[in-house]
Tab-separated table of C-alpha atoms in Angstrom:
chain	number	residue	atom	x	y	z
A	1	ASP	CA	-33.083	7.167	-44.211
A	2	ALA	CA	-34.541	10.702	-43.924
A	3	ASN	CA	-35.340	11.631	-47.546
A	4	ARG	CA	-33.232	8.909	-49.163
A	5	ILE	CA	-33.664	5.206	-49.808
A	6	ARG	CA	-30.604	3.039	-49.105
A	7	LEU	CA	-29.965	-0.685	-49.556
A	8	ASN	CA	-30.272	-2.961	-46.560
A	9	SER	CA	-28.267	-6.219	-46.294
A	10	ASN	CA	-30.707	-8.139	-48.532
A	11	GLY	CA	-30.643	-5.354	-51.076
A	12	LYS	CA	-26.844	-5.448	-51.197
A	13	LEU	CA	-26.899	-9.203	-51.854
A	14	LEU	CA	-29.390	-8.687	-54.658
A	15	GLN	CA	-27.247	-5.855	-56.040
A	16	GLN	CA	-24.202	-8.137	-56.303
A	17	SER	CA	-26.137	-10.619	-58.446
A	18	LEU	CA	-27.780	-7.968	-60.559
A	19	CYS	CA	-24.488	-6.175	-61.196
A	20	ALA	CA	-23.094	-9.307	-62.844
A	21	ILE	CA	-26.189	-9.539	-65.057
A	22	PHE	CA	-26.170	-5.821	-65.888
A	23	ARG	CA	-22.449	-5.940	-66.646
A	24	GLU	CA	-23.018	-8.582	-69.331
A	25	LEU	CA	-25.968	-6.621	-70.679
A	26	ASP	CA	-23.955	-3.371	-70.738
A	27	GLU	CA	-21.079	-5.080	-72.551
A	28	THR	CA	-23.474	-6.364	-75.189
A	29	ILE	CA	-25.141	-2.970	-75.610
A	30	ASN	CA	-21.717	-1.352	-75.720
A	31	GLN	CA	-20.701	-3.621	-78.601
A	32	LEU	CA	-23.869	-2.758	-80.507
A	33	THR	CA	-23.861	0.980	-79.823
A	34	ASP	CA	-21.473	3.592	-81.145
A	35	HIS	CA	-19.802	5.332	-78.188
A	36	ASP	CA	-20.470	8.675	-79.846
A	37	GLN	CA	-24.167	8.067	-79.166
A	38	ASP	CA	-23.583	7.830	-75.410
A	39	SER	CA	-25.365	10.948	-74.194
A	40	ARG	CA	-24.774	10.461	-70.466
A	41	GLU	CA	-23.628	13.339	-68.282
A	42	ILE	CA	-20.317	12.485	-66.568
A	43	LYS	CA	-20.889	12.827	-62.817
A	44	LEU	CA	-17.512	13.533	-61.230
A	45	LEU	CA	-16.545	13.949	-57.563
A	46	VAL	CA	-13.038	15.410	-57.080
A	47	ARG	CA	-11.475	14.983	-53.633
A	48	GLY	CA	-7.807	15.111	-54.569
A	49	MET	CA	-5.393	16.720	-57.064
A	50	ARG	CA	-8.008	19.365	-57.815
A	51	ARG	CA	-5.738	21.636	-59.825
A	52	ASN	CA	-4.533	18.812	-62.091
A	53	ILE	CA	-7.973	17.321	-62.592
A	54	THR	CA	-9.426	20.754	-63.400
A	55	ASP	CA	-6.758	21.200	-66.083
A	56	TYR	CA	-7.572	17.771	-67.538
A	57	ILE	CA	-11.304	18.502	-67.589
A	58	ALA	CA	-10.653	21.760	-69.465
A	59	GLU	CA	-8.385	20.003	-71.959
A	60	TYR	CA	-10.878	17.181	-72.469
A	61	LYS	CA	-13.747	19.621	-72.946
A	62	ASN	CA	-11.820	21.425	-75.688
A	63	THR	CA	-11.826	18.282	-77.820
A	64	HIS	CA	-15.166	16.837	-76.640
A	65	ALA	CA	-17.419	19.881	-76.711
A	66	ASP	CA	-20.600	17.782	-76.612
A	67	THR	CA	-19.653	16.122	-73.301
A	68	THR	CA	-21.445	17.479	-70.239
A	69	PHE	CA	-20.251	17.201	-66.654
A	70	LYS	CA	-21.708	17.367	-63.175
A	71	ILE	CA	-18.714	18.130	-60.926
A	72	ALA	CA	-18.330	18.552	-57.157
A	73	PHE	CA	-15.134	19.500	-55.330
A	74	GLU	CA	-16.081	18.311	-51.858
A	75	GLN	CA	-14.577	16.443	-48.909
A	76	GLU	CA	-17.566	15.818	-46.665
A	77	ASN	CA	-21.365	15.572	-46.658
A	78	VAL	CA	-21.519	14.118	-50.155
A	79	ASP	CA	-23.208	10.877	-51.183
A	80	PHE	CA	-20.522	9.401	-53.428
A	81	LEU	CA	-23.062	6.932	-54.861
A	82	ASP	CA	-24.428	9.863	-56.881
A	83	TYR	CA	-21.239	9.977	-58.987
A	84	ASP	CA	-19.808	7.904	-61.844
A	85	ILE	CA	-16.169	8.752	-61.092
A	86	ILE	CA	-14.514	9.707	-57.795
A	87	ILE	CA	-10.985	11.121	-57.621
A	88	ASP	CA	-9.580	10.447	-54.153
A	89	GLU	CA	-6.917	8.723	-52.106
A	90	GLU	CA	-7.391	5.171	-50.803
A	91	ASN	CA	-10.612	4.945	-48.845
A	92	ALA	CA	-12.443	1.897	-47.521
A	93	GLN	CA	-15.853	3.376	-48.348
A	94	TYR	CA	-15.144	2.785	-52.046
A	95	ALA	CA	-14.678	-0.963	-51.525
A	96	GLU	CA	-17.354	-1.830	-54.094
A	97	TYR	CA	-15.771	0.356	-56.795
A	98	GLU	CA	-13.106	-0.510	-59.331
A	99	ARG	CA	-10.116	1.825	-59.359
A	100	ILE	CA	-7.199	3.006	-61.480
A	101	GLU	CA	-4.113	4.585	-59.944
A	102	LEU	CA	-3.546	8.094	-61.308
A	103	PHE	CA	-0.837	9.728	-59.189
A	104	ARG	CA	1.768	8.529	-56.727
A	105	LEU	CA	3.597	11.522	-55.312
A	106	GLN	CA	6.392	11.928	-52.817
A	107	LEU	CA	5.372	14.644	-50.359
A	108	ARG	CA	7.605	17.171	-48.658
A	109	LEU	CA	7.151	19.847	-46.049
A	110	LYS	CA	7.572	23.369	-47.459
A	111	CYS	CA	8.966	26.600	-46.088
A	112	SER	CA	10.011	30.035	-47.280
A	113	ALA	CA	13.368	30.183	-49.043
A	114	GLY	CA	14.287	32.866	-46.502
A	115	SER	CA	13.301	30.828	-43.452
A	116	PRO	CA	15.983	29.918	-40.876
A	117	LEU	CA	14.736	26.316	-41.315
A	118	SER	CA	15.856	26.255	-44.947
A	119	GLY	CA	19.080	24.453	-45.776
A	120	GLN	CA	19.148	22.402	-42.568
A	121	THR	CA	18.224	18.808	-41.765
A	122	HIS	CA	15.490	18.356	-39.172
A	123	SER	CA	13.503	15.602	-37.526
A	124	LEU	CA	9.757	16.099	-37.568
A	125	SER	CA	9.621	16.372	-33.776
A	126	GLN	CA	11.981	19.381	-33.958
A	127	LEU	CA	9.241	21.243	-35.841
A	128	CYS	CA	6.638	20.767	-33.117
A	129	LYS	CA	6.590	24.458	-32.141
A	130	GLN	CA	6.493	25.745	-35.708
A	131	PRO	CA	3.249	27.168	-37.195
A	132	PHE	CA	1.715	25.204	-40.075
A	133	ILE	CA	-0.434	26.334	-42.999
A	134	VAL	CA	-3.053	23.972	-44.460
A	135	MET	CA	-5.396	24.205	-47.417
A	136	ASP	CA	-8.373	22.483	-45.792
A	137	THR	CA	-8.695	20.973	-42.325
A	138	ASN	CA	-10.799	18.152	-43.831
A	139	GLY	CA	-8.538	17.674	-46.851
A	140	ASN	CA	-6.277	14.745	-47.681
A	141	MET	CA	-3.037	16.690	-47.274
A	142	ASN	CA	-4.023	17.887	-43.807
A	143	ARG	CA	-4.885	14.338	-42.729
A	144	ILE	CA	-1.486	13.125	-43.947
A	145	LEU	CA	0.259	15.957	-42.081
A	146	VAL	CA	-1.634	15.306	-38.839
A	147	ARG	CA	-0.947	11.549	-38.997
A	148	ALA	CA	2.781	12.130	-39.521
A	149	CYS	CA	2.994	14.681	-36.697
A	150	ASN	CA	1.037	12.459	-34.334
A	151	ARG	CA	3.491	9.630	-34.972
A	152	ALA	CA	6.260	12.080	-34.069
A	153	GLY	CA	4.524	12.825	-30.772
A	154	PHE	CA	2.742	16.128	-31.329
A	155	HIS	CA	-0.229	17.746	-33.012
A	156	PRO	CA	0.634	20.418	-35.594
A	157	LYS	CA	-0.060	24.011	-34.626
A	158	ILE	CA	-2.327	25.214	-37.446
A	159	ALA	CA	-1.749	28.943	-37.863
A	160	VAL	CA	-3.600	29.445	-41.157
A	161	VAL	CA	-6.350	27.565	-42.997
A	162	CYS	CA	-6.533	28.688	-46.606
A	163	ASN	CA	-8.655	27.273	-49.435
A	164	ASP	CA	-6.940	29.093	-52.299
A	165	ILE	CA	-3.711	27.626	-53.696
A	166	GLU	CA	-2.224	30.984	-54.712
A	167	CYS	CA	-2.818	32.453	-51.244
A	168	TYR	CA	-1.485	29.248	-49.695
A	169	GLU	CA	1.785	29.518	-51.616
A	170	LYS	CA	2.142	33.241	-50.898
A	171	LEU	CA	1.701	32.644	-47.160
A	172	ILE	CA	4.400	29.974	-47.171
A	173	ALA	CA	6.682	32.214	-49.256
A	174	CYS	CA	6.360	35.093	-46.771
A	175	ASN	CA	7.315	32.770	-43.888
A	176	MET	CA	3.901	32.593	-42.200
A	177	GLY	CA	4.384	28.879	-41.578
A	178	ILE	CA	5.249	25.423	-42.908
A	179	GLY	CA	3.134	23.844	-45.630
A	180	ILE	CA	2.893	20.425	-47.236
A	181	GLY	CA	2.941	19.542	-50.915
A	182	ARG	CA	4.469	17.441	-53.643
A	183	GLN	CA	8.223	17.174	-53.900
A	184	LEU	CA	9.515	19.822	-56.285
A	185	ASP	CA	11.214	18.674	-59.463
A	186	SER	CA	13.262	20.588	-62.016
A	187	SER	CA	10.129	21.687	-63.894
A	188	HIS	CA	8.441	23.126	-60.789
A	189	ILE	CA	11.277	24.890	-58.962
A	190	GLN	CA	10.108	28.014	-57.117
A	191	ASP	CA	12.399	30.852	-56.076
A	192	ASP	CA	10.557	31.696	-52.869
A	193	ILE	CA	9.481	28.239	-51.579
A	194	VAL	CA	11.797	25.297	-50.860
A	195	ASP	CA	11.414	21.699	-49.752
A	196	LEU	CA	12.390	21.206	-46.126
A	197	ASP	CA	14.886	18.443	-45.379
A	198	VAL	CA	12.989	16.420	-42.748
A	199	CYS	CA	14.725	13.083	-42.261
A	200	ASP	CA	11.711	11.161	-40.923
A	201	PHE	CA	8.980	12.617	-43.138
A	202	LYS	CA	8.512	9.968	-45.853
A	203	GLU	CA	4.860	10.437	-46.701
A	204	ARG	CA	3.423	9.609	-50.121
A	205	TYR	CA	0.152	10.603	-51.679
A	206	THR	CA	-1.590	8.156	-54.018
A	207	ILE	CA	-4.690	9.219	-55.908
A	208	TYR	CA	-7.083	6.893	-57.711
A	209	ALA	CA	-9.994	7.200	-60.096
A	210	TYR	CA	-12.821	5.094	-58.621
A	211	TYR	CA	-15.723	4.046	-60.821
A	212	ALA	CA	-18.707	1.721	-60.807
A	213	GLU	CA	-17.890	-1.138	-63.141
A	214	LYS	CA	-21.383	-1.297	-64.603
A	215	GLU	CA	-21.075	2.370	-65.679
A	216	TYR	CA	-17.620	1.946	-67.210
A	217	TYR	CA	-18.341	2.299	-70.898
A	218	GLY	CA	-18.837	5.060	-73.433
A	219	LYS	CA	-18.040	8.567	-72.227
A	220	VAL	CA	-17.255	7.556	-68.647
A	221	LYS	CA	-14.663	5.023	-69.776
A	222	GLU	CA	-13.255	7.422	-72.353
A	223	PHE	CA	-12.759	10.182	-69.776
A	224	VAL	CA	-11.113	7.872	-67.219
A	225	GLU	CA	-8.756	6.578	-69.903
A	226	PHE	CA	-7.986	10.160	-70.900
A	227	ILE	CA	-6.968	11.292	-67.408
A	228	LYS	CA	-5.049	8.040	-66.906
A	229	SER	CA	-3.039	8.780	-70.054
A	230	LYS	CA	-2.250	12.288	-68.758
A	231	CYS	CA	-0.918	10.897	-65.475
A	232	VAL	CA	1.519	8.376	-66.944
């Protein structure tokens, strides 16, 4: 396939058998080898909860200075088979991977605290003429927003596409449009941004850590367990 070699149907059948054999071999090697001697680079693809995962990587690196990472923050045009761990929402293309649930968040639409929309109850269809602000047109949050709006009978009017979270929040705060994000709790209350009360917007956002089972030992396993413990 161009400059890459990919498995055909026979290769995939062979892979299934070999994975079982390699898994037993890896478990045996893992029992015989001190995890501290695992010198692998952790190859990580982050497609969701980027801010949180970045914080966890920094915290992990502080206590595991000898661990090296290869990290990509991408949504498209990436061969996920090149990575040990993928952070993303549910996706059928990861069917051959094991997964651990990391986050399950209630989402809300956001507006400026000074917006006329604030403090009122709306249906999603009543917001059809409002401008929306999104972080990334190919991102998970945008897909969730578009799906919800389409079910309500309209396509959201995207006024701003912004790939910086601080700019994104400032634009919502100054009433440039409606955003989408996690439901605010008492530890994350903002003075200038509020959750909109939209009676039929019940979207949730679940993020998983996907990993190849045969690679799940040593540093890869330790890092997945670390971020899992941070998300509990």
